[in-house]
mmCIF file of C-alpha atoms in Angstrom:
data_model
loop_
_atom_site.group_PDB
_atom_site.id
_atom_site.type_symbol
_atom_site.label_atom_id
_atom_site.label_comp_id
_atom_site.label_asym_id
_atom_site.label_seq_id
_atom_site.Cartn_x
_atom_site.Cartn_y
_atom_site.Cartn_z
ATOM 1 C CA MET A 1 1.884 72.233 82.049
ATOM 2 C CA PRO A 2 0.704 69.492 84.463
ATOM 3 C CA GLU A 3 1.396 70.262 88.100
ATOM 4 C CA SER A 4 3.457 67.093 88.559
ATOM 5 C CA THR A 5 5.705 68.011 85.630
ATOM 6 C CA PHE A 6 6.205 71.540 86.948
ATOM 7 C CA SER A 7 7.049 70.272 90.413
ATOM 8 C CA LYS A 8 9.543 67.828 88.957
ATOM 9 C CA MET A 9 11.246 70.577 86.987
ATOM 10 C CA ALA A 10 11.450 72.764 90.077
ATOM 11 C CA THR A 11 12.966 69.937 92.078
ATOM 12 C CA GLU A 12 15.570 69.379 89.381
ATOM 13 C CA LEU A 13 16.412 73.071 89.459
ATOM 14 C CA ILE A 14 16.786 72.925 93.217
ATOM 15 C CA GLU A 15 19.196 70.027 92.903
ATOM 16 C CA MET A 16 21.175 71.892 90.244
ATOM 17 C CA ILE A 17 21.489 74.876 92.541
ATOM 18 C CA ALA A 18 22.519 72.624 95.405
ATOM 19 C CA GLU A 19 25.548 71.415 93.448
ATOM 20 C CA TYR A 20 27.083 74.876 93.678
ATOM 21 C CA LEU A 21 26.548 75.401 97.394
ATOM 22 C CA ASP A 22 28.665 74.644 100.407
ATOM 23 C CA ASN A 23 27.300 72.231 102.991
ATOM 24 C CA GLN A 24 26.435 75.040 105.386
ATOM 25 C CA ASP A 25 23.994 76.541 102.874
ATOM 26 C CA LEU A 26 22.517 73.291 101.616
ATOM 27 C CA LEU A 27 20.039 72.725 104.449
ATOM 28 C CA SER A 28 18.836 76.306 104.238
ATOM 29 C CA LEU A 29 18.345 75.878 100.502
ATOM 30 C CA ARG A 30 16.232 72.750 100.836
ATOM 31 C CA LEU A 31 14.074 74.315 103.553
ATOM 32 C CA SER A 32 13.519 77.370 101.370
ATOM 33 C CA CYS A 33 12.390 75.214 98.463
ATOM 34 C CA ARG A 34 9.812 73.023 100.182
ATOM 35 C CA LYS A 35 7.166 74.818 98.185
ATOM 36 C CA SER A 36 8.729 74.577 94.773
ATOM 37 C CA ASP A 37 7.143 77.087 92.433
ATOM 38 C CA ALA A 38 8.608 79.552 89.972
ATOM 39 C CA GLN A 39 8.677 82.469 92.405
ATOM 40 C CA THR A 40 10.434 80.360 95.019
ATOM 41 C CA ILE A 41 13.082 79.314 92.531
ATOM 42 C CA ARG A 42 13.651 82.927 91.515
ATOM 43 C CA THR A 43 13.885 84.108 95.106
ATOM 44 C CA VAL A 44 16.171 81.277 96.146
ATOM 45 C CA SER A 45 18.420 81.760 93.131
ATOM 46 C CA GLU A 46 18.852 85.449 93.912
ATOM 47 C CA ARG A 47 19.527 84.639 97.558
ATOM 48 C CA PHE A 48 22.190 82.023 96.954
ATOM 49 C CA PHE A 49 23.865 83.420 93.835
ATOM 50 C CA SER A 50 24.062 87.089 94.707
ATOM 51 C CA PRO A 51 26.548 87.748 96.088
ATOM 52 C CA LEU A 52 28.667 85.038 94.529
ATOM 53 C CA GLN A 53 31.977 84.508 96.315
ATOM 54 C CA THR A 54 35.031 83.040 94.628
ATOM 55 C CA SER A 55 38.750 82.765 95.312
ATOM 56 C CA LEU A 56 39.535 82.318 91.589
ATOM 57 C CA LEU A 57 41.571 79.277 92.593
ATOM 58 C CA GLY A 58 41.348 75.607 91.607
ATOM 59 C CA PRO A 59 37.828 74.144 91.352
ATOM 60 C CA GLU A 60 36.254 77.545 92.006
ATOM 61 C CA ILE A 61 37.407 78.728 88.577
ATOM 62 C CA GLN A 62 35.521 75.878 86.892
ATOM 63 C CA LYS A 63 32.519 76.517 89.133
ATOM 64 C CA LEU A 64 32.483 80.197 88.134
ATOM 65 C CA GLU A 65 32.663 79.362 84.428
ATOM 66 C CA GLU A 66 29.855 76.806 84.698
ATOM 67 C CA ILE A 67 27.609 79.271 86.492
ATOM 68 C CA SER A 68 28.348 82.018 83.963
ATOM 69 C CA ARG A 69 27.244 79.743 81.103
ATOM 70 C CA GLY A 70 24.178 78.420 82.897
ATOM 71 C CA ARG A 71 20.652 79.530 83.657
ATOM 72 C CA PHE A 72 21.594 81.082 87.000
ATOM 73 C CA ALA A 73 23.965 83.675 85.545
ATOM 74 C CA LYS A 74 21.208 86.299 85.410
ATOM 75 C CA TYR A 75 20.773 86.121 89.191
ATOM 76 C CA ILE A 76 24.362 87.083 89.971
ATOM 77 C CA LYS A 77 24.365 90.769 90.892
ATOM 78 C CA ARG A 78 27.406 90.936 93.150
ATOM 79 C CA ILE A 79 30.710 89.081 92.940
ATOM 80 C CA ARG A 80 33.068 88.957 95.913
ATOM 81 C CA ILE A 81 36.640 87.884 95.229
ATOM 82 C CA GLN A 82 38.680 86.765 98.205
ATOM 83 C CA ASP A 83 40.722 83.801 99.343
ATOM 84 C CA ASP A 84 40.586 81.960 102.652
ATOM 85 C CA ILE A 85 41.714 84.850 104.828
ATOM 86 C CA GLU A 86 39.413 83.833 107.674
ATOM 87 C CA THR A 87 41.512 80.734 108.380
ATOM 88 C CA SER A 88 44.623 82.889 108.521
ATOM 89 C CA GLU A 89 42.957 85.488 110.746
ATOM 90 C CA LYS A 90 42.067 82.781 113.261
ATOM 91 C CA MET A 91 45.702 81.667 113.294
ATOM 92 C CA TRP A 92 46.915 85.251 113.702
ATOM 93 C CA SER A 93 44.439 85.870 116.532
ATOM 94 C CA THR A 94 46.052 83.000 118.468
ATOM 95 C CA GLY A 95 49.525 84.386 117.902
ATOM 96 C CA GLN A 96 50.534 81.918 115.188
ATOM 97 C CA ARG A 97 52.593 82.993 112.202
ATOM 98 C CA VAL A 98 51.230 81.748 108.894
ATOM 99 C CA PHE A 99 54.139 80.182 107.048
ATOM 100 C CA ILE A 100 53.818 79.290 103.381
ATOM 101 C CA GLU A 101 53.578 75.559 104.023
ATOM 102 C CA ASP A 102 50.784 76.101 106.575
ATOM 103 C CA ARG A 103 48.500 78.114 104.342
ATOM 104 C CA PRO A 104 45.299 76.610 102.944
ATOM 105 C CA SER A 105 45.297 75.680 99.251
ATOM 106 C CA THR A 106 42.559 78.259 98.791
ATOM 107 C CA MET A 107 44.916 81.126 99.644
ATOM 108 C CA TRP A 108 46.601 83.320 97.077
ATOM 109 C CA THR A 109 50.360 82.987 96.777
ATOM 110 C CA PHE A 110 53.105 85.623 96.624
ATOM 111 C CA ASP A 111 56.630 85.668 95.259
ATOM 112 C CA MET A 112 59.765 86.542 97.224
ATOM 113 C CA MET A 113 59.127 90.276 96.691
ATOM 114 C CA PHE A 114 55.606 89.978 98.139
ATOM 115 C CA ASN A 115 53.975 90.424 94.716
ATOM 116 C CA ILE A 116 50.796 88.443 94.202
ATOM 117 C CA GLU A 117 51.249 85.669 91.621
ATOM 118 C CA LEU A 118 48.514 86.522 89.136
ATOM 119 C CA ASP A 119 49.360 83.621 86.838
ATOM 120 C CA LYS A 120 48.202 81.218 89.560
ATOM 121 C CA ILE A 121 44.827 82.933 89.971
ATOM 122 C CA GLY A 122 41.930 82.787 87.519
ATOM 123 C CA VAL A 123 41.987 86.493 86.722
ATOM 124 C CA ARG A 124 41.951 85.890 82.965
ATOM 125 C CA ASN A 125 38.978 83.556 83.311
ATOM 126 C CA LEU A 126 36.982 86.246 85.103
ATOM 127 C CA GLN A 127 38.111 88.890 82.620
ATOM 128 C CA ASN A 128 36.819 86.784 79.730
ATOM 129 C CA ILE A 129 33.489 86.164 81.480
ATOM 130 C CA LEU A 130 32.992 89.892 82.053
ATOM 131 C CA ARG A 131 34.264 90.998 78.643
ATOM 132 C CA THR A 132 31.796 88.699 76.903
ATOM 133 C CA CYS A 133 28.984 89.813 79.247
ATOM 134 C CA GLN A 134 28.231 86.284 80.432
ATOM 135 C CA LEU A 135 27.831 87.878 83.852
ATOM 136 C CA ARG A 136 26.537 91.429 84.344
ATOM 137 C CA PRO A 137 27.089 92.255 88.020
ATOM 138 C CA VAL A 138 26.181 95.572 89.607
ATOM 139 C CA GLU A 139 29.087 95.323 92.036
ATOM 140 C CA LEU A 140 32.539 93.732 92.209
ATOM 141 C CA ILE A 141 34.333 93.405 95.545
ATOM 142 C CA ILE A 142 37.923 92.310 96.143
ATOM 143 C CA SER A 143 38.885 91.661 99.750
ATOM 144 C CA GLU A 144 42.445 90.935 100.841
ATOM 145 C CA SER A 145 44.484 90.695 104.029
ATOM 146 C CA HIS A 146 47.795 92.457 103.487
ATOM 147 C CA ASP A 147 49.767 91.028 106.397
ATOM 148 C CA ARG A 148 49.571 87.448 105.130
ATOM 149 C CA VAL A 149 53.162 87.547 103.901
ATOM 150 C CA GLY A 150 54.515 88.484 107.306
ATOM 151 C CA ASN A 151 55.806 91.755 105.910
ATOM 152 C CA LEU A 152 57.182 94.232 108.424
ATOM 153 C CA CYS A 153 55.461 97.032 106.556
ATOM 154 C CA PRO A 154 51.824 96.449 105.568
ATOM 155 C CA THR A 155 51.277 96.706 101.831
ATOM 156 C CA SER A 156 48.092 97.063 99.842
ATOM 157 C CA GLU A 157 49.711 96.158 96.521
ATOM 158 C CA ALA A 158 47.943 92.796 96.100
ATOM 159 C CA CYS A 159 44.385 94.105 96.307
ATOM 160 C CA ALA A 160 45.180 97.181 94.233
ATOM 161 C CA THR A 161 46.863 95.003 91.590
ATOM 162 C CA LEU A 162 43.885 92.652 91.384
ATOM 163 C CA ALA A 163 41.590 95.670 91.112
ATOM 164 C CA GLN A 164 43.714 97.040 88.287
ATOM 165 C CA HIS A 165 43.456 93.858 86.226
ATOM 166 C CA ILE A 166 39.817 93.064 87.016
ATOM 167 C CA PHE A 167 38.187 96.502 87.207
ATOM 168 C CA LEU A 168 40.090 98.158 84.365
ATOM 169 C CA ASP A 169 40.778 95.256 81.984
ATOM 170 C CA SER A 170 37.353 93.577 81.860
ATOM 171 C CA ASN A 171 35.424 96.015 79.660
ATOM 172 C CA LEU A 172 33.268 97.369 82.481
ATOM 173 C CA ALA A 173 31.521 100.695 83.079
ATOM 174 C CA ILE A 174 32.324 101.906 86.600
ATOM 175 C CA ALA A 175 30.059 104.376 88.416
ATOM 176 C CA SER A 176 31.921 104.544 91.739
ATOM 177 C CA LEU A 177 35.189 103.150 93.046
ATOM 178 C CA SER A 178 36.610 102.519 96.494
ATOM 179 C CA ILE A 179 39.999 101.035 97.367
ATOM 180 C CA ASP A 180 40.235 101.381 101.090
ATOM 181 C CA THR A 181 42.487 100.112 103.854
ATOM 182 C CA LYS A 182 40.416 99.703 106.987
ATOM 183 C CA PRO A 183 41.897 101.772 109.870
ATOM 184 C CA ARG A 184 43.794 99.749 112.480
ATOM 185 C CA SER A 185 43.284 96.629 110.395
ATOM 186 C CA TRP A 186 45.167 94.386 107.979
ATOM 187 C CA LEU A 187 42.180 94.289 105.633
ATOM 188 C CA ILE A 188 41.857 96.155 102.367
ATOM 189 C CA THR A 189 38.784 96.124 100.145
ATOM 190 C CA ALA A 190 38.340 97.292 96.569
ATOM 191 C CA THR A 191 34.755 97.890 95.458
ATOM 192 C CA ALA A 192 33.484 98.894 92.028
ATOM 193 C CA SER A 193 29.833 99.820 91.527
ATOM 194 C CA LEU A 194 29.011 99.063 87.911
ATOM 195 C CA ILE A 195 26.523 100.078 85.227
ATOM 196 C CA PRO A 196 25.495 96.723 83.674
ATOM 197 C CA GLU A 197 23.687 98.242 80.688
ATOM 198 C CA PHE A 198 26.958 99.828 79.525
ATOM 199 C CA GLN A 199 29.130 96.761 80.096
ATOM 200 C CA GLY A 200 31.097 95.706 77.027
ATOM 201 C CA ARG A 201 31.426 99.232 75.581
ATOM 202 C CA GLU A 202 35.010 99.876 76.731
ATOM 203 C CA LEU A 203 33.977 102.803 78.934
ATOM 204 C CA GLY A 204 36.217 102.014 81.919
ATOM 205 C CA LEU A 205 36.416 105.038 84.227
ATOM 206 C CA SER A 206 34.780 107.462 81.796
ATOM 207 C CA MET A 207 31.450 107.382 83.705
ATOM 208 C CA LEU A 208 32.966 107.384 87.191
ATOM 209 C CA LYS A 209 31.342 109.900 89.565
ATOM 210 C CA GLU A 210 32.808 109.042 92.993
ATOM 211 C CA ALA A 211 36.229 107.646 93.947
ATOM 212 C CA ARG A 212 37.892 106.844 97.259
ATOM 213 C CA VAL A 213 41.504 105.643 97.223
ATOM 214 C CA ARG A 214 43.049 105.045 100.630
ATOM 215 C CA LEU A 215 46.312 103.157 100.204
ATOM 216 C CA ASN A 216 49.864 103.122 101.496
ATOM 217 C CA CYS A 217 52.637 105.208 99.952
ATOM 218 C CA ASN A 218 53.486 102.876 97.093
ATOM 219 C CA LYS A 219 53.250 102.511 93.348
ATOM 220 C CA SER A 220 49.586 101.462 93.573
ATOM 221 C CA SER A 221 48.673 104.826 95.109
ATOM 222 C CA ILE A 222 50.412 106.641 92.294
ATOM 223 C CA TYR A 223 48.940 104.347 89.618
ATOM 224 C CA TRP A 224 45.340 104.736 90.765
ATOM 225 C CA THR A 225 45.721 108.487 91.279
ATOM 226 C CA GLU A 226 47.028 108.847 87.736
ATOM 227 C CA GLN A 227 44.205 106.731 86.311
ATOM 228 C CA LEU A 228 41.617 108.955 87.968
ATOM 229 C CA VAL A 229 43.327 112.171 86.923
ATOM 230 C CA LEU A 230 43.745 111.129 83.299
ATOM 231 C CA HIS A 231 40.734 108.897 82.575
ATOM 232 C CA ALA A 232 37.760 109.932 84.760
ATOM 233 C CA PRO A 233 36.328 113.104 83.165
ATOM 234 C CA MET A 234 32.946 112.853 84.953
ATOM 235 C CA LEU A 235 34.421 112.495 88.444
ATOM 236 C CA GLU A 236 32.732 114.806 90.966
ATOM 237 C CA GLY A 237 33.847 113.484 94.354
ATOM 238 C CA LEU A 238 37.433 112.440 95.119
ATOM 239 C CA TYR A 239 38.932 111.144 98.382
ATOM 240 C CA LEU A 240 42.668 110.429 98.410
ATOM 241 C CA SER A 241 44.817 109.221 101.276
ATOM 242 C CA SER A 242 48.331 107.787 101.329
ATOM 243 C CA MET A 243 47.937 106.659 104.946
ATOM 244 C CA CYS A 244 51.512 107.226 106.060
ATOM 245 C CA VAL A 245 52.002 110.960 106.527
ATOM 246 C CA GLY A 246 55.156 111.792 104.696
ATOM 247 C CA ALA A 247 56.943 108.504 104.192
ATOM 248 C CA THR A 248 56.216 105.006 103.085
ATOM 249 C CA CYS A 249 57.294 103.611 106.450
ATOM 250 C CA SER A 250 60.472 103.163 108.411
ATOM 251 C CA PHE A 251 60.917 99.710 106.875
ATOM 252 C CA TYR A 252 61.649 101.221 103.465
ATOM 253 C CA LYS A 253 63.393 104.388 104.724
ATOM 254 C CA THR A 254 62.123 106.438 101.793
ATOM 255 C CA LYS A 255 59.780 109.332 101.199
ATOM 256 C CA THR A 256 57.399 109.324 98.256
ATOM 257 C CA PRO A 257 55.248 112.396 97.522
ATOM 258 C CA LEU A 258 52.019 110.855 96.315
ATOM 259 C CA HIS A 259 51.015 113.100 93.440
ATOM 260 C CA ASN A 260 54.337 114.430 92.293
ATOM 261 C CA MET A 261 54.908 112.208 89.300
ATOM 262 C CA ARG A 262 52.675 112.884 86.287
ATOM 263 C CA LEU A 263 50.557 115.408 88.183
ATOM 264 C CA GLN A 264 53.441 117.845 87.953
ATOM 265 C CA SER A 265 52.941 118.053 84.188
ATOM 266 C CA HIS A 266 49.373 116.790 83.636
ATOM 267 C CA LYS A 267 46.217 118.690 84.446
ATOM 268 C CA ALA A 268 43.224 116.741 85.709
ATOM 269 C CA CYS A 269 40.493 115.908 83.214
ATOM 270 C CA PHE A 270 37.652 116.156 85.745
ATOM 271 C CA GLN A 271 35.591 118.966 87.287
ATOM 272 C CA LEU A 272 35.358 118.180 90.975
ATOM 273 C CA LYS A 273 32.628 119.275 93.350
ATOM 274 C CA ASN A 274 34.201 117.699 96.434
ATOM 275 C CA LEU A 275 37.860 116.989 97.202
ATOM 276 C CA HIS A 276 39.162 115.310 100.361
ATOM 277 C CA LEU A 277 42.905 114.781 100.839
ATOM 278 C CA ASP A 278 43.916 112.856 103.942
ATOM 279 C CA HIS A 279 47.487 112.120 105.101
ATOM 280 C CA THR A 280 48.806 112.981 101.669
ATOM 281 C CA ASN A 281 52.118 114.362 100.418
ATOM 282 C CA ALA A 282 52.100 116.713 97.453
ATOM 283 C CA SER A 283 53.615 119.804 95.918
ATOM 284 C CA VAL A 284 51.593 122.969 95.378
ATOM 285 C CA ALA A 285 51.897 122.525 91.620
ATOM 286 C CA SER A 286 50.473 119.007 91.712
ATOM 287 C CA LEU A 287 47.507 120.047 93.870
ATOM 288 C CA LEU A 288 46.720 123.024 91.674
ATOM 289 C CA ASN A 289 46.874 120.733 88.639
ATOM 290 C CA LEU A 290 44.439 118.444 90.448
ATOM 291 C CA LEU A 291 42.012 121.393 90.693
ATOM 292 C CA SER A 292 42.850 122.965 87.343
ATOM 293 C CA ASN A 293 39.430 122.272 85.778
ATOM 294 C CA SER A 294 37.408 122.586 88.986
ATOM 295 C CA LYS A 295 37.532 126.337 89.572
ATOM 296 C CA ASP A 296 33.842 126.815 88.743
ATOM 297 C CA THR A 297 32.550 123.561 90.253
ATOM 298 C CA LEU A 298 34.387 123.029 93.552
ATOM 299 C CA VAL A 299 32.086 123.508 96.547
ATOM 300 C CA SER A 300 33.916 121.569 99.278
ATOM 301 C CA ILE A 301 37.562 120.815 100.062
ATOM 302 C CA THR A 302 39.205 119.076 103.021
ATOM 303 C CA LEU A 303 42.965 119.007 103.614
ATOM 304 C CA ALA A 304 43.565 116.693 106.566
ATOM 305 C CA HIS A 305 47.198 116.336 107.669
ATOM 306 C CA VAL A 306 48.509 117.187 104.218
ATOM 307 C CA GLU A 307 52.246 117.846 103.810
ATOM 308 C CA LEU A 308 53.337 120.247 101.092
ATOM 309 C CA HIS A 309 56.776 119.811 99.557
ATOM 310 C CA PRO A 310 59.277 121.233 100.056
ATOM 311 C CA LEU A 311 58.509 121.189 103.785
ATOM 312 C CA THR A 312 60.769 124.153 104.506
ATOM 313 C CA GLU A 313 58.601 126.805 102.852
ATOM 314 C CA ALA A 314 55.481 128.185 104.560
ATOM 315 C CA SER A 315 54.851 130.168 101.382
ATOM 316 C CA ASN A 316 53.649 126.912 99.823
ATOM 317 C CA TRP A 317 50.569 127.025 102.028
ATOM 318 C CA THR A 318 50.063 130.720 101.391
ATOM 319 C CA GLN A 319 50.185 130.142 97.644
ATOM 320 C CA LEU A 320 47.884 127.113 97.721
ATOM 321 C CA LEU A 321 45.172 128.588 99.944
ATOM 322 C CA GLN A 322 45.213 131.996 98.285
ATOM 323 C CA THR A 323 44.891 130.422 94.844
ATOM 324 C CA ILE A 324 41.944 128.267 95.912
ATOM 325 C CA GLY A 325 40.286 131.199 97.704
ATOM 326 C CA LYS A 326 40.756 133.473 94.718
ATOM 327 C CA GLU A 327 39.770 131.087 91.915
ATOM 328 C CA CYS A 328 37.167 128.736 93.449
ATOM 329 C CA LEU A 329 34.449 131.298 94.059
ATOM 330 C CA ASN A 330 31.644 128.730 94.463
ATOM 331 C CA LEU A 331 33.372 127.203 97.471
ATOM 332 C CA ASN A 332 31.031 127.042 100.483
ATOM 333 C CA GLN A 333 32.771 124.540 102.738
ATOM 334 C CA TRP A 334 36.370 123.792 103.669
ATOM 335 C CA GLN A 335 38.292 122.054 106.430
ATOM 336 C CA LEU A 336 41.968 122.082 107.353
ATOM 337 C CA ASP A 337 43.366 119.585 109.903
ATOM 338 C CA LEU A 338 46.872 120.211 111.255
ATOM 339 C CA TYR A 339 49.001 118.414 113.804
ATOM 340 C CA LEU A 340 49.785 120.413 116.910
ATOM 341 C CA GLN A 341 51.667 117.460 118.346
ATOM 342 C CA ARG A 342 52.734 114.235 116.675
ATOM 343 C CA HIS A 343 53.043 110.825 118.281
ATOM 344 C CA PRO A 344 56.594 110.515 119.714
ATOM 345 C CA TYR A 345 57.417 107.563 117.449
ATOM 346 C CA LEU A 346 56.353 109.428 114.299
ATOM 347 C CA SER A 347 58.267 112.514 115.364
ATOM 348 C CA GLU A 348 61.385 110.396 115.835
ATOM 349 C CA VAL A 349 61.067 108.558 112.519
ATOM 350 C CA LEU A 350 59.782 111.356 110.292
ATOM 351 C CA GLY A 351 61.039 114.446 112.085
ATOM 352 C CA ARG A 352 58.763 117.283 113.093
ATOM 353 C CA SER A 353 57.778 119.753 110.453
ATOM 354 C CA GLY A 354 54.495 121.551 110.006
ATOM 355 C CA VAL A 355 52.674 124.750 109.231
ATOM 356 C CA LYS A 356 50.805 126.820 111.825
ATOM 357 C CA PHE A 357 48.199 129.541 111.453
ATOM 358 C CA THR A 358 48.916 131.285 114.730
ATOM 359 C CA GLY A 359 46.704 134.308 115.303
ATOM 360 C CA PHE A 360 44.020 133.328 112.826
ATOM 361 C CA GLY A 361 40.460 133.386 114.149
ATOM 362 C CA LYS A 362 37.046 134.920 113.685
ATOM 363 C CA THR A 363 38.244 138.439 114.409
ATOM 364 C CA CYS A 364 40.505 138.223 111.353
ATOM 365 C CA LEU A 365 37.479 137.990 109.070
ATOM 366 C CA GLU A 366 34.889 140.489 107.952
ATOM 367 C CA LYS A 367 31.859 140.585 110.236
ATOM 368 C CA GLU A 368 29.559 138.961 107.693
ATOM 369 C CA ASP A 369 31.960 136.005 107.333
ATOM 370 C CA ARG A 370 32.726 135.266 110.986
ATOM 371 C CA ASP A 371 29.806 132.975 111.843
ATOM 372 C CA GLY A 372 30.937 130.328 109.367
ATOM 373 C CA LEU A 373 34.291 129.649 111.070
ATOM 374 C CA THR A 374 34.762 126.927 113.691
ATOM 375 C CA ILE A 375 38.042 125.974 115.384
ATOM 376 C CA LEU A 376 38.255 122.626 117.197
ATOM 377 C CA TYR A 377 40.947 120.732 119.084
ATOM 378 C CA LYS A 378 41.138 116.939 118.988
ATOM 379 C CA GLY A 379 43.472 114.196 120.133
ATOM 380 C CA ASP A 380 45.066 112.747 123.250
ATOM 381 C CA ARG A 381 48.271 113.094 125.255
ATOM 382 C CA ASP A 382 50.532 111.858 122.448
ATOM 383 C CA GLU A 383 48.860 113.372 119.408
ATOM 384 C CA LYS A 384 46.912 116.613 119.106
ATOM 385 C CA THR A 385 45.191 118.177 116.114
ATOM 386 C CA ILE A 386 43.672 121.575 115.416
ATOM 387 C CA VAL A 387 40.762 121.664 112.974
ATOM 388 C CA PHE A 388 39.717 124.793 111.080
ATOM 389 C CA LYS A 389 36.246 124.422 109.534
ATOM 390 C CA TYR A 390 34.204 126.844 107.498
ATOM 391 C CA ASN A 391 30.622 126.555 106.256
ATOM 392 C CA GLY A 392 28.899 129.343 104.420
ATOM 393 C CA PRO A 393 28.946 131.669 101.421
ATOM 394 C CA GLY A 394 32.079 133.436 102.669
ATOM 395 C CA ALA A 395 34.231 130.290 102.454
ATOM 396 C CA ALA A 396 36.444 131.477 99.599
ATOM 397 C CA ARG A 397 37.111 134.857 101.224
ATOM 398 C CA ALA A 398 37.877 133.248 104.597
ATOM 399 C CA LEU A 399 40.333 130.785 103.064
ATOM 400 C CA TYR A 400 42.099 133.558 101.176
ATOM 401 C CA LYS A 401 42.445 135.538 104.414
ATOM 402 C CA MET A 402 43.693 132.526 106.361
ATOM 403 C CA ALA A 403 46.490 131.954 103.830
ATOM 404 C CA SER A 404 48.399 135.035 104.982
ATOM 405 C CA TYR A 405 48.738 133.595 108.513
ATOM 406 C CA ALA A 406 50.800 130.565 107.440
ATOM 407 C CA ARG A 407 53.965 130.153 109.510
ATOM 408 C CA LEU A 408 56.433 127.289 109.504
ATOM 409 C CA GLU A 409 57.413 125.378 112.620
ATOM 410 C CA THR A 410 60.272 122.899 112.360
ATOM 411 C CA LYS A 411 61.779 120.699 115.048
ATOM 412 C CA ASP A 412 64.321 117.941 114.582
#
């Protein structure tokens, strides 16, 4: 091919790419393409189309569909789905309240019950693109600010709902999953790492190896927990947190044990190696069901500020820890975090109820098991935590021994 013809084709490609870019990227694009050869075009395409960001609103839906049908689709490796939360964050940072009429047209909308209005977002368009394998990303990211509705109690329902419809209803193969509320933030992000070569085979969560679900105490927490328990047989690492330590929040005035719905009667399909429960409510039966197929595989477990129901029975902890210590013989690491003192506000709203292991220490263990135990104290004036940690081959024996020291402390 003559050099002039090749250069002309490259220039045309550059102009085609430019049509999809915002003004802030356009100058950078043109500078990158001054030497227009095939390698430059490939490099530039990967740079500007992966990650691809879309709000799934208005013209961006058409833009997404055009890209998925075009020659640049193969360069899209990551798709980020979010609306114009940055504009709202700037308004919030100056103390302004974002009323509905003030929001940008590129922001998702919610009904009177704070449910995201999916019919006004191009979720179905993206589902169709992914189901037909027009795009084969390695990662999908959904980012959402969950204080946009001015709710008194922060809710992660919107992001979790979008993740449900996009991650689970688009014929994907998911290798790892994270739905996480950033601490001390209004931001929640859902991330799915995908296996492109298995896309379109209706595998869903069946190849999932790692999952982290850190939500509020709401129906999304229960939904995603149930999906993992029932449909992720290859799961090895699981992190669950309900964020709110025993209640949804004072706004709703209700308590919702996270796992106590179908976990009471359904055993988990997976064989875990690592389990981390953080600020989670559960019954002993539900937790034992969670570990029902992991007796031979579990090597690490962390129970951080977990509340067992009913709260009035210390024997719950004795039963749980003794069962794990007796049955999970390959355990070599465990950690138990307990409140010694709660923040005054939480004590007032939730009451004060907790288990103690007074008297338990290294001298309670056999000599060969003592070196693995560490006891730490953390916190400040308002909130204090004791942390029991064990590393070593005697982990199962140490946990079984610790169980007999469970005592209940209750203060109203």
